[in-house]
PDB file of C-alpha atoms and ligand atoms in Angstrom:
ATOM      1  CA  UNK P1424      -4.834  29.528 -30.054  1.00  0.00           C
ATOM      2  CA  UNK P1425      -8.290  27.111 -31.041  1.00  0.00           C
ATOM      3  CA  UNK P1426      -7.919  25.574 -34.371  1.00  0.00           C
ATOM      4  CA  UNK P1427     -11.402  27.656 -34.900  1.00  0.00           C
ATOM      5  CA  UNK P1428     -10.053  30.473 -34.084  1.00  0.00           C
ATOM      6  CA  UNK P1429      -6.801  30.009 -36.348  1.00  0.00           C
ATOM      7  CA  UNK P1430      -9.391  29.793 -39.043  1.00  0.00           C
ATOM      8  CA  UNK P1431     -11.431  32.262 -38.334  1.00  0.00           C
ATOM      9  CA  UNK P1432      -8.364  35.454 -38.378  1.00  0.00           C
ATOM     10  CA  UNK P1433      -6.978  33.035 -41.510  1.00  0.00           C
ATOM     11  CA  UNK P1434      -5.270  35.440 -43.918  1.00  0.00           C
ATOM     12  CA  UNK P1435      -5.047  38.543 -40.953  1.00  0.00           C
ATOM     13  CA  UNK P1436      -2.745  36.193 -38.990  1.00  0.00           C
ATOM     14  CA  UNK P1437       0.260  37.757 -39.992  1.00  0.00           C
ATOM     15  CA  UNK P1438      -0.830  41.368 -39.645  1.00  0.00           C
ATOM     16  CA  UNK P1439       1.156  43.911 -38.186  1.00  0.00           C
ATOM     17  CA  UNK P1440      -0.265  45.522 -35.715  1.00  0.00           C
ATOM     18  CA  UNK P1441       1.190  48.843 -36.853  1.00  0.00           C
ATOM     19  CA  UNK P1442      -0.086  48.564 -40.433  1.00  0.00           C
ATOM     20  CA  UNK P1443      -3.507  50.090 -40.361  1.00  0.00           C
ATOM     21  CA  UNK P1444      -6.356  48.035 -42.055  1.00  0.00           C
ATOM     22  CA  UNK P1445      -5.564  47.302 -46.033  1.00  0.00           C
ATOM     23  CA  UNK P1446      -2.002  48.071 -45.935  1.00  0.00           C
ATOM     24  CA  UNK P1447       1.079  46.184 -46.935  1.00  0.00           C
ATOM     25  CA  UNK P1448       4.261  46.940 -45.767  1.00  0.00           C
ATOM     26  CA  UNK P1449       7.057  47.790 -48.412  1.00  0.00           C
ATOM     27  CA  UNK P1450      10.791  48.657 -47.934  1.00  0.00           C
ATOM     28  CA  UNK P1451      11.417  50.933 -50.493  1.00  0.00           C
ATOM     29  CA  UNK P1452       9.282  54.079 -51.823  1.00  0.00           C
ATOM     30  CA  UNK P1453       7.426  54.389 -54.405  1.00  0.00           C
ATOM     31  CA  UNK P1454       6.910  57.812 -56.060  1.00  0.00           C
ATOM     32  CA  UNK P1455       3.960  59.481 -56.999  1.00  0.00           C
ATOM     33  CA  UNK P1456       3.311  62.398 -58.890  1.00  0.00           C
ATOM     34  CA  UNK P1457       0.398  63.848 -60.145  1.00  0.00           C
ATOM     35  CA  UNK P1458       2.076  66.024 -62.369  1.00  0.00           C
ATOM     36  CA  UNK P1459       5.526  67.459 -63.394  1.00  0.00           C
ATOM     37  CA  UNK P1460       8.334  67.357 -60.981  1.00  0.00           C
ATOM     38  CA  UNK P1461       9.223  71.304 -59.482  1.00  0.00           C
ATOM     39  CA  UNK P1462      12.827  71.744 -59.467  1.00  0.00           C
ATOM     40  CA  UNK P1463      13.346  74.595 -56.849  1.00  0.00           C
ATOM     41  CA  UNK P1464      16.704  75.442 -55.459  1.00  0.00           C
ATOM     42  CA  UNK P1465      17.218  76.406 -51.653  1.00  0.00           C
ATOM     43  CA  UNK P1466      18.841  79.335 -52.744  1.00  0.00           C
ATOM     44  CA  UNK P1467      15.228  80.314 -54.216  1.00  0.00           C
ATOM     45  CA  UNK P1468      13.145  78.327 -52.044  1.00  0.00           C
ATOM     46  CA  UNK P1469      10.988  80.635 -49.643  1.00  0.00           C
ATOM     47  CA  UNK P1470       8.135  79.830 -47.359  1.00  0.00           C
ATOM     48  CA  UNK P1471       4.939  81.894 -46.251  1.00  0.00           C
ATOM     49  CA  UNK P1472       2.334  81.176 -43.868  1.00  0.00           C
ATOM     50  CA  UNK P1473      -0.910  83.536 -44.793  1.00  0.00           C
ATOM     51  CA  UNK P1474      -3.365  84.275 -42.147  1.00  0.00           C
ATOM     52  CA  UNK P1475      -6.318  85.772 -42.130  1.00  0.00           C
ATOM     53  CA  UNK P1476      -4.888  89.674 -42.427  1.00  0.00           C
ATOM     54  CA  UNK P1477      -3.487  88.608 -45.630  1.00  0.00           C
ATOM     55  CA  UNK P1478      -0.362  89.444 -43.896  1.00  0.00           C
ATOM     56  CA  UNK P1479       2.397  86.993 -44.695  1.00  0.00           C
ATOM     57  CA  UNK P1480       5.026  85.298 -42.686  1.00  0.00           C
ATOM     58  CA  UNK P1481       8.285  84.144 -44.611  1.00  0.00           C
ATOM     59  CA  UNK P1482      11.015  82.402 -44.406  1.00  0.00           C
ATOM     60  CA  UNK P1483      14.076  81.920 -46.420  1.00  0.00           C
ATOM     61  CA  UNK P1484      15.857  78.217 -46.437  1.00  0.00           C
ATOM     62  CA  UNK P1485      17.864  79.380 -43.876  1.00  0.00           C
ATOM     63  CA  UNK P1486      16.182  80.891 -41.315  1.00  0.00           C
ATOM     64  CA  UNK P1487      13.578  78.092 -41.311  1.00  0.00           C
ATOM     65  CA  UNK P1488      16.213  75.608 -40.408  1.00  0.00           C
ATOM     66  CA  UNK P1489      17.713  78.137 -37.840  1.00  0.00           C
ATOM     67  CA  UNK P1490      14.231  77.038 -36.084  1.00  0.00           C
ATOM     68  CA  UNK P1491      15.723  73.991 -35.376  1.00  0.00           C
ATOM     69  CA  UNK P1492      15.991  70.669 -37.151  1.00  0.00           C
ATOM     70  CA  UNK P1493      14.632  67.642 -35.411  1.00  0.00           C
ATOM     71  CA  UNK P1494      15.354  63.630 -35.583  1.00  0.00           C
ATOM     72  CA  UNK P1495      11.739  61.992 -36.167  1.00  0.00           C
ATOM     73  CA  UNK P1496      11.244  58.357 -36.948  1.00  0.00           C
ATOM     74  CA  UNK P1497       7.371  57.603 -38.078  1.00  0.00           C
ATOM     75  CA  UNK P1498       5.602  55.205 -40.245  1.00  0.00           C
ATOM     76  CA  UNK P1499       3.837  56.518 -43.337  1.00  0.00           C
ATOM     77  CA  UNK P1500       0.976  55.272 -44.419  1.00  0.00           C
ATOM     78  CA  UNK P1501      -0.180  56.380 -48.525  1.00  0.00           C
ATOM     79  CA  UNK P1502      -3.544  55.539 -49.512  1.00  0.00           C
ATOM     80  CA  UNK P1503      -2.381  53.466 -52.334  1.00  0.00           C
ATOM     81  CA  UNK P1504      -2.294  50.777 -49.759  1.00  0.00           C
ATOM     82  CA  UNK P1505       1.955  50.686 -49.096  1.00  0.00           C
ATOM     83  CA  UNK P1506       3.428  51.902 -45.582  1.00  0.00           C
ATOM     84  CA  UNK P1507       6.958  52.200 -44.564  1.00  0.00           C
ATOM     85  CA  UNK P1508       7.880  51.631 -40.886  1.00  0.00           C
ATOM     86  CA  UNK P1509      10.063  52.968 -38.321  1.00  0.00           C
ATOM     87  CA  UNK P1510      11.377  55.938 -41.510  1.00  0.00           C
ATOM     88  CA  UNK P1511      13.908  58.053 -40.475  1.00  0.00           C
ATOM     89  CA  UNK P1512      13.335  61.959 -41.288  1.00  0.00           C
ATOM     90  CA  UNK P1513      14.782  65.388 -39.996  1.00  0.00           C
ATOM     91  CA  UNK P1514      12.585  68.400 -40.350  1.00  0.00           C
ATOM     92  CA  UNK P1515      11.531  71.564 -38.097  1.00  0.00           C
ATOM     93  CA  UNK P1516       8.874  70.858 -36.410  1.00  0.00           C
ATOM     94  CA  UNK P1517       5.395  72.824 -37.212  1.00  0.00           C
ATOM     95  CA  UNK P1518       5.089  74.029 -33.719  1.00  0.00           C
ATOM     96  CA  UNK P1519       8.326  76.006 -34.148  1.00  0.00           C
ATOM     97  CA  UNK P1520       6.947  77.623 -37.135  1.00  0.00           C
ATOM     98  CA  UNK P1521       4.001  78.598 -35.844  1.00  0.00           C
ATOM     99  CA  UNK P1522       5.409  80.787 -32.463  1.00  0.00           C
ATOM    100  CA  UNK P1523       4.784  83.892 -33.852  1.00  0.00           C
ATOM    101  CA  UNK P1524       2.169  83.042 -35.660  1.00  0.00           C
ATOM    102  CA  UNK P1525      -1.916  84.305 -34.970  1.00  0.00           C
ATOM    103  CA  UNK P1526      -4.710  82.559 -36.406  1.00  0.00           C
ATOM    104  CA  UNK P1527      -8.012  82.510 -35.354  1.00  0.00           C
ATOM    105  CA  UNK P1528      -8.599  79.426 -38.092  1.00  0.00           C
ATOM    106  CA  UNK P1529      -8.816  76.426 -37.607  1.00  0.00           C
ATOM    107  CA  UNK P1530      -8.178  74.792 -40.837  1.00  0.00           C
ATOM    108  CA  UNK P1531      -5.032  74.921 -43.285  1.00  0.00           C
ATOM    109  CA  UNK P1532      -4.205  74.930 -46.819  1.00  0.00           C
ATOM    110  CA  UNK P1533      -1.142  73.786 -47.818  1.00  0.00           C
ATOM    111  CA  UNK P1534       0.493  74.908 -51.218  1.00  0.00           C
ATOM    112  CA  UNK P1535       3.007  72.889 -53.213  1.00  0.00           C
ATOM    113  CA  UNK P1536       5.458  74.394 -56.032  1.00  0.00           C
ATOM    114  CA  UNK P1537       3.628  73.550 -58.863  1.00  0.00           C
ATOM    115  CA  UNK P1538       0.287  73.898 -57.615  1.00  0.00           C
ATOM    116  CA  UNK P1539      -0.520  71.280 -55.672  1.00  0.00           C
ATOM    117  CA  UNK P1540      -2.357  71.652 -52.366  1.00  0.00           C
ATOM    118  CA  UNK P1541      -4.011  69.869 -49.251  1.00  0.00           C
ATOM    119  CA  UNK P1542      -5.961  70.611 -46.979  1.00  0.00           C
ATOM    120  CA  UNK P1543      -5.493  69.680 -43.109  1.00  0.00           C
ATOM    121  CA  UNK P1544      -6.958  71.565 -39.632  1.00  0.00           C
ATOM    122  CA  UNK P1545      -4.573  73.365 -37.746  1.00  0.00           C
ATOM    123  CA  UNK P1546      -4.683  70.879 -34.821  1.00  0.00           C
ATOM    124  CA  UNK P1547      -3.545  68.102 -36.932  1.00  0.00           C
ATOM    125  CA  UNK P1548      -0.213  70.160 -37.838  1.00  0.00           C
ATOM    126  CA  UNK P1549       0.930  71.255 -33.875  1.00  0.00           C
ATOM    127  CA  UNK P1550       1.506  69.147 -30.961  1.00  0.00           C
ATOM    128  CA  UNK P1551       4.554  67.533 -32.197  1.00  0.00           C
ATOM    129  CA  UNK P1552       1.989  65.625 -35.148  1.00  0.00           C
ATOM    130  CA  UNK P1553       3.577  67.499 -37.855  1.00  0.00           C
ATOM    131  CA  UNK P1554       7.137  68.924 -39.455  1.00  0.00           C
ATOM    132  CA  UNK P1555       8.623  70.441 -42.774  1.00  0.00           C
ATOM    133  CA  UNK P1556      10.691  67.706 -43.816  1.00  0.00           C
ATOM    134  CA  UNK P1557      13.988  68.503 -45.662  1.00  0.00           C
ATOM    135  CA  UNK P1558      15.974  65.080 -45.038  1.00  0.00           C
ATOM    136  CA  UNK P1559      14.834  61.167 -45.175  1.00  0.00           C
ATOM    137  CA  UNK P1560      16.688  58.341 -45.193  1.00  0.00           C
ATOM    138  CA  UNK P1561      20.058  59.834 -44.082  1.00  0.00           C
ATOM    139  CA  UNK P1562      19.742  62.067 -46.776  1.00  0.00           C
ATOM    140  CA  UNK P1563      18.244  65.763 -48.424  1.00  0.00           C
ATOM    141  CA  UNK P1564      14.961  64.559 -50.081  1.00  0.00           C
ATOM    142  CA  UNK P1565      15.354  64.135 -53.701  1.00  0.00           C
ATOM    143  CA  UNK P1566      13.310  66.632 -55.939  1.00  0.00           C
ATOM    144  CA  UNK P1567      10.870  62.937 -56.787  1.00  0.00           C
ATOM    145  CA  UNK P1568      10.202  63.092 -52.793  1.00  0.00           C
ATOM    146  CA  UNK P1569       9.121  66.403 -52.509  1.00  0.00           C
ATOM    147  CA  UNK P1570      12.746  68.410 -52.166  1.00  0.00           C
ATOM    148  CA  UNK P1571      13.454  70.395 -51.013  1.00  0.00           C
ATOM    149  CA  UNK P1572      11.465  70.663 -48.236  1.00  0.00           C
ATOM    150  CA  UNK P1573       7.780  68.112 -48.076  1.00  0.00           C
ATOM    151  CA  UNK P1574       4.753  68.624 -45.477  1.00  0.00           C
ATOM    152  CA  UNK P1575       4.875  65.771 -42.899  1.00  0.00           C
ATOM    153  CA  UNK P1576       2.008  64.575 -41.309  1.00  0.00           C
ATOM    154  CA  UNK P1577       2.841  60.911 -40.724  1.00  0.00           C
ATOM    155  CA  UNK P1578      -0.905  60.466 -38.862  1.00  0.00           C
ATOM    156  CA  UNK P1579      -3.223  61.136 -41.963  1.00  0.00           C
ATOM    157  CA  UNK P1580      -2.420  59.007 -45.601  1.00  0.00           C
ATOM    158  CA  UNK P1581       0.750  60.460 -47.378  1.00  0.00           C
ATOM    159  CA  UNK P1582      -1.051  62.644 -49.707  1.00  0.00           C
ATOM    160  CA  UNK P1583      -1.877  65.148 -47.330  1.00  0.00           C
ATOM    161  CA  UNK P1584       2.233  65.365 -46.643  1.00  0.00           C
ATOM    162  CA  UNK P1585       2.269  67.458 -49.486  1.00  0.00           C
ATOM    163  CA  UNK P1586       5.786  67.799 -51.743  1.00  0.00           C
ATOM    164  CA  UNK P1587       7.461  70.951 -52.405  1.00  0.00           C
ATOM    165  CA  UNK P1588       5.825  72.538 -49.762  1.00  0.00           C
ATOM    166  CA  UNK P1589       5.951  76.808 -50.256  1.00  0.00           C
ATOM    167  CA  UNK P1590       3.301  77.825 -48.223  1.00  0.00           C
ATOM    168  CA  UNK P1591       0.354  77.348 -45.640  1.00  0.00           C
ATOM    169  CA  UNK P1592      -2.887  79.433 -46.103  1.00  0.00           C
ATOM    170  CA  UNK P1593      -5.075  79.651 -42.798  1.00  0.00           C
ATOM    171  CA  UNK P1594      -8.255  79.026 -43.839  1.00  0.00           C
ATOM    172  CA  UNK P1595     -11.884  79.499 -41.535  1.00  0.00           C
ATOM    173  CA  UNK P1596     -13.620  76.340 -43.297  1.00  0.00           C
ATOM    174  CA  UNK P1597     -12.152  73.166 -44.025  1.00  0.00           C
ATOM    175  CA  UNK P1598     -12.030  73.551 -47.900  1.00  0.00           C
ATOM    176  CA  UNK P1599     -10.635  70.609 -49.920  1.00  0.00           C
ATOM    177  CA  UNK P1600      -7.605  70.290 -51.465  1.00  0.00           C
ATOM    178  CA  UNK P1601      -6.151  68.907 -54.983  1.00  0.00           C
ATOM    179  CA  UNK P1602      -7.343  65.083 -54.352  1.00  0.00           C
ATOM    180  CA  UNK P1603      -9.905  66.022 -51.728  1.00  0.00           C
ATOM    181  CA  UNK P1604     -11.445  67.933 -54.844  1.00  0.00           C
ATOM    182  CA  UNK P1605     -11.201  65.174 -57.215  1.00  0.00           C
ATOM    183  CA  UNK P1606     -12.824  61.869 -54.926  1.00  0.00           C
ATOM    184  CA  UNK P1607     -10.307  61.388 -51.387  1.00  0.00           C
ATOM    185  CA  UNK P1608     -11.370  61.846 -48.308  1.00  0.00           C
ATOM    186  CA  UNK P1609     -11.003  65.435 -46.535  1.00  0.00           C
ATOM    187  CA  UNK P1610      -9.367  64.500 -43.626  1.00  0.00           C
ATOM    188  CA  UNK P1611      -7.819  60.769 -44.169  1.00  0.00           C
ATOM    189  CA  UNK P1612      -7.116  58.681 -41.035  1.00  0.00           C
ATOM    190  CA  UNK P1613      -5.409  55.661 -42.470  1.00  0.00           C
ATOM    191  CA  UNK P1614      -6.680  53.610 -38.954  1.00  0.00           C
ATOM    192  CA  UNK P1615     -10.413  54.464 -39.992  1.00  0.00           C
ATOM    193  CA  UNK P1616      -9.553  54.089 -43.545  1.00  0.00           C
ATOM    194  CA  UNK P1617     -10.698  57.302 -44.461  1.00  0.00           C
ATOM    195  CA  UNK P1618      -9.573  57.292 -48.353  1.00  0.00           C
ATOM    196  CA  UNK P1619     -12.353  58.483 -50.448  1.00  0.00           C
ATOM    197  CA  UNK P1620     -15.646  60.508 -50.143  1.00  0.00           C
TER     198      UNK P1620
ATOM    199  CA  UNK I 822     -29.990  82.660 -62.824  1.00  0.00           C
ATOM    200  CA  UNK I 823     -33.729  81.824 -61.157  1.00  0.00           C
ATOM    201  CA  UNK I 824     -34.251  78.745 -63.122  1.00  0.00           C
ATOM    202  CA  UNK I 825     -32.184  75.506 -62.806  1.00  0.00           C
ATOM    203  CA  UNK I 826     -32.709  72.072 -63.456  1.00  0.00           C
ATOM    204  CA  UNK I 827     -30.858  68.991 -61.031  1.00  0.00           C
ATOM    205  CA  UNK I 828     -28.053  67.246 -61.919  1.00  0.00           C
ATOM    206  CA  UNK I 829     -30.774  64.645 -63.421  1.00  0.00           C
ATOM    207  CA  UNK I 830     -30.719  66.410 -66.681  1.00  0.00           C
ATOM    208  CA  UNK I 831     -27.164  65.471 -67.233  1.00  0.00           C
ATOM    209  CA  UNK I 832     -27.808  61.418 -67.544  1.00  0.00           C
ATOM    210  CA  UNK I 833     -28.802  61.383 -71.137  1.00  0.00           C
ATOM    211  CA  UNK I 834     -25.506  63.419 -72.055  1.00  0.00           C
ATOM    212  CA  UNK I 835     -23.043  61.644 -69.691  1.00  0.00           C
ATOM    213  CA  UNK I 836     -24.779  58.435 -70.960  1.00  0.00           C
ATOM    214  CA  UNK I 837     -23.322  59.612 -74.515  1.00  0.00           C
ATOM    215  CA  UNK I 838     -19.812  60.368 -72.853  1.00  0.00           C
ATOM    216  CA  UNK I 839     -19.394  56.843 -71.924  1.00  0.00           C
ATOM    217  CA  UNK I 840     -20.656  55.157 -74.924  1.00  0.00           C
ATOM    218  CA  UNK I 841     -17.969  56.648 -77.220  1.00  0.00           C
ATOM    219  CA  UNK I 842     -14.152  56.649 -77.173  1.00  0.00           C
ATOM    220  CA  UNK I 843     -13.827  59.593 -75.000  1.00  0.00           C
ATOM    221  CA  UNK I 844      -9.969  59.674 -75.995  1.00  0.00           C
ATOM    222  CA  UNK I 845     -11.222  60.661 -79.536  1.00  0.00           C
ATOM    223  CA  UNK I 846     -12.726  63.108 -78.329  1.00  0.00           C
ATOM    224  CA  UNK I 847     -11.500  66.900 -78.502  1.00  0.00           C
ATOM    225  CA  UNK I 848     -11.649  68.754 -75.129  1.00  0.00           C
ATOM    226  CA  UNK I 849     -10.606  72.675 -74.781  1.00  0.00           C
ATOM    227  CA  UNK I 850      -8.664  73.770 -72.218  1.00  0.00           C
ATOM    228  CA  UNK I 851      -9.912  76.141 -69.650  1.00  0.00           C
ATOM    229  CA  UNK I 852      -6.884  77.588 -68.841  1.00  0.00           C
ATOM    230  CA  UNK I 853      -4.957  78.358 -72.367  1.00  0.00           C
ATOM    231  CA  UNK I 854      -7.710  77.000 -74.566  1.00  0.00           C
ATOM    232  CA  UNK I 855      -5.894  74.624 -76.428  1.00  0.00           C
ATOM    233  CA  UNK I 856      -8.520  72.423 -78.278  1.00  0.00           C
ATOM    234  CA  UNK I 857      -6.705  68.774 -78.535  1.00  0.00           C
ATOM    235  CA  UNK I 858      -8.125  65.288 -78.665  1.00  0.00           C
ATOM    236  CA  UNK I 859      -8.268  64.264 -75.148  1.00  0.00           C
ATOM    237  CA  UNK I 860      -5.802  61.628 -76.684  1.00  0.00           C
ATOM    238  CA  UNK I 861      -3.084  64.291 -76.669  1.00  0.00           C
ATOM    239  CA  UNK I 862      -3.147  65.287 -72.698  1.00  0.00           C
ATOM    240  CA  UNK I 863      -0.653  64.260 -70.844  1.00  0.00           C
ATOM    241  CA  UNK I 864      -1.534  61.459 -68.094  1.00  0.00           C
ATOM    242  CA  UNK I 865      -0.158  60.570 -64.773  1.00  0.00           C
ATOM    243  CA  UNK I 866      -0.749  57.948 -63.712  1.00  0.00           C
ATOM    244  CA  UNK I 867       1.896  56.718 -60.711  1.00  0.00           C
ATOM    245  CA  UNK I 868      -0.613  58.686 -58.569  1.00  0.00           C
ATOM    246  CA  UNK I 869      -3.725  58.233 -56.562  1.00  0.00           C
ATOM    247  CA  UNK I 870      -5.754  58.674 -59.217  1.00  0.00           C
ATOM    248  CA  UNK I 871      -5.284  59.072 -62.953  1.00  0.00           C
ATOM    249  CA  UNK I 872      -4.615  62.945 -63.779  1.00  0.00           C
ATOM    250  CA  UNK I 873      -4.712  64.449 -67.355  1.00  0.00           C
ATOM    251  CA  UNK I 874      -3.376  67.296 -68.155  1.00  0.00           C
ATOM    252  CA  UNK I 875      -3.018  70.195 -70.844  1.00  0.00           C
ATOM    253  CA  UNK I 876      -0.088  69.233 -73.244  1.00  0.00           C
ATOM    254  CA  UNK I 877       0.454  73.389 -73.202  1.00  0.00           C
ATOM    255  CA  UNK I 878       0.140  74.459 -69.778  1.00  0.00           C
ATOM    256  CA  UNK I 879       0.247  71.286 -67.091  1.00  0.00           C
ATOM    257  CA  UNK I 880      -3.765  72.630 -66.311  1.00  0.00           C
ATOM    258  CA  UNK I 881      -5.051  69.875 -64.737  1.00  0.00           C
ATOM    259  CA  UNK I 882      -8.228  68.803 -67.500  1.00  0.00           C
ATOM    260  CA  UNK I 883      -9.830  65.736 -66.107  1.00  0.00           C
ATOM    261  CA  UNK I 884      -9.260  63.320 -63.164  1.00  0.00           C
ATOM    262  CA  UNK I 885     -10.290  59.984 -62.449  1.00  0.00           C
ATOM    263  CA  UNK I 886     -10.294  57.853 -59.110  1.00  0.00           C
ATOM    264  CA  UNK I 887     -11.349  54.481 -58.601  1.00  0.00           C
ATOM    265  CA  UNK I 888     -12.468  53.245 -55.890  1.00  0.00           C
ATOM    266  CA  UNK I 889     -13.046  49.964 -56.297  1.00  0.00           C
ATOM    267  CA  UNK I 890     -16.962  50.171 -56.450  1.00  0.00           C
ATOM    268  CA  UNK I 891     -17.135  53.774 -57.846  1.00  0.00           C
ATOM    269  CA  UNK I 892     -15.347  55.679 -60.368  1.00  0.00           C
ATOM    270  CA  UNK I 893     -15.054  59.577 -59.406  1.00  0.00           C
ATOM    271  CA  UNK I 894     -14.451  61.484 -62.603  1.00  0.00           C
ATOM    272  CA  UNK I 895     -13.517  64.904 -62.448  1.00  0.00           C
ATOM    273  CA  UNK I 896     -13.857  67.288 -66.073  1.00  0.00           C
ATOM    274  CA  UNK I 897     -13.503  70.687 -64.068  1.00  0.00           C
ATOM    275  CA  UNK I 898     -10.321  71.804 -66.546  1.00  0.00           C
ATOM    276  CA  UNK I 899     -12.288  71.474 -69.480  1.00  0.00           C
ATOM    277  CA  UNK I 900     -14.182  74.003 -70.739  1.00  0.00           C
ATOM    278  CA  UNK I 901     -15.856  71.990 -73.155  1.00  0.00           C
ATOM    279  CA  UNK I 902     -15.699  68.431 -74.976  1.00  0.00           C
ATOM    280  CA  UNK I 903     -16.385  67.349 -78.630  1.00  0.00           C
ATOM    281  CA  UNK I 904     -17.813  64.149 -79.334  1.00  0.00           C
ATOM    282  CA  UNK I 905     -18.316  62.448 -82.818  1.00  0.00           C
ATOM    283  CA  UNK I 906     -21.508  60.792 -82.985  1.00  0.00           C
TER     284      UNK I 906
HETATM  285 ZN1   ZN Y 875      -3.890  74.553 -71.455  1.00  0.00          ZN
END
């Protein structure tokens, strides 16, 4: 490599390639919370997918890991500029959950315990893109991470991998969610750097 | 409603906001309507943004991101906001 060009990529030298632009990589995680902590036990915890019928589609702790739990090792990337690499979670994958499910929408709401919610299109949840996490780090996810069970979407910034995940709302328009509301971006692709409006 | 102004009409008022110690001020709730000084809400702030909310019932009142060359400020949980002149 030309001295020139040494000086030209000067402070990017050391990128990783796998850290999307304005990132710094970080080996523990940081918690954030927008609000109080939902304690929900999996004795209690339930999950519904709404489509357009209003009907509901539920599942009990349970049966949603009788879908099948999967190994899956992704980076995360949250918008407040941290990522972890090569994290190990277990989670059933989205495309199990959605077999039996009909939608003619193509967009999603998801809805947190405690009132959170995100929104993501359908496309970005199937396809092996997207799980409901119960386990990271050779572990159940603490309550502070989003136990018992999180959204993961390890594609778009961590926000939209919403905590204490209870239910998905198919939705025809792309309607924004908590921080989508409030000055993020709706969709969020960390490699286009899509954080805010 | 047939007649509405733009959101121009709001710059002399919002002007005011950000000239006085908006913490001082009181702000109602719109989902219990506890009236508090904004003081009193409860703040996270290990977030993406900063998020107030309702030291009664954890309604979201105000938000606030920054980012970096704007400041998007969010008042949709409060019904209304007292200032002292
Ligand atoms: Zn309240």
């Amino acid at each position: 490599m030309s001295f020139v060009t040494r000086g030209f990529s000067g402070r990017r030298r050391e990128a990783d390639p796998r850290l999307p632009p304005g990132q710094t990589l970080v080996q523990d995680w940081p918690v954030l919370s927008a609000g109080p902590t939902p304690q929900v036990d999996t004795a209690d915890w339930e999950f519904t997918i709404r489509d357009e019928t209003g009907a509901d589609h539920r599942w009990s702790w349970d049966e949603l890991l009788a879908l099948g739990v999967e190994d899956v090792t992704v980076d995360i990337h949250c918008v407040t500029h941290w990522s972890r690499l090569d994290m190990a979670w277990r989670g059933v994958s989205l495309d199990k959950v959605f077999e039996n499910v009909e939608s003619e929408h193509e967009y999603v709401m998801a809805h947190s315990y405690g009132g959170y919610t995100t929104n993501v299109p359908l496309e970005d949840l199937l396809d092996g893109k997207a799980w409901i996490a119960t386990e990271a780090d050779g572990g159940p996810l603490d309550p502070e991470h989003g136990g018992p069970a999180r959204l993961l979407v390890p594609h778009l910034y961590f926000w939209k991998s919403a905590k204490w995940l209870r239910g998905l709302t198919m939705m025809p328009d792309n309607d924004p969610g908590f921080w989508e509301q409030y000055g993020y971006h709706l969709y969020g692709d960390p490699w286009k750097e899509e954080r805010y409006w | 409603m047939t007649h509405h102004l733009d959101g121009n009409v709001l710059a002399g008022a919002l002007s005011e906001v950000f000239r006085s110690d908006v913490t001082a001020a009181r702000g109602r709730c719109g989902g219990c309507g506890r009236t508090a000084p904004i003081a009193e809400a409860m703040v996270w702030t290990d977030a993406p943004g900063l998020v107030a909310r309702c030291a009664s019932c954890d309604r979201v009142l105000a938000t606030v991101v920054d980012t970096g060359d704007r400041v998007i400020l969010s008042l949709a949980g409060l019904s209304a906001v007292e200032l002292r002149r």
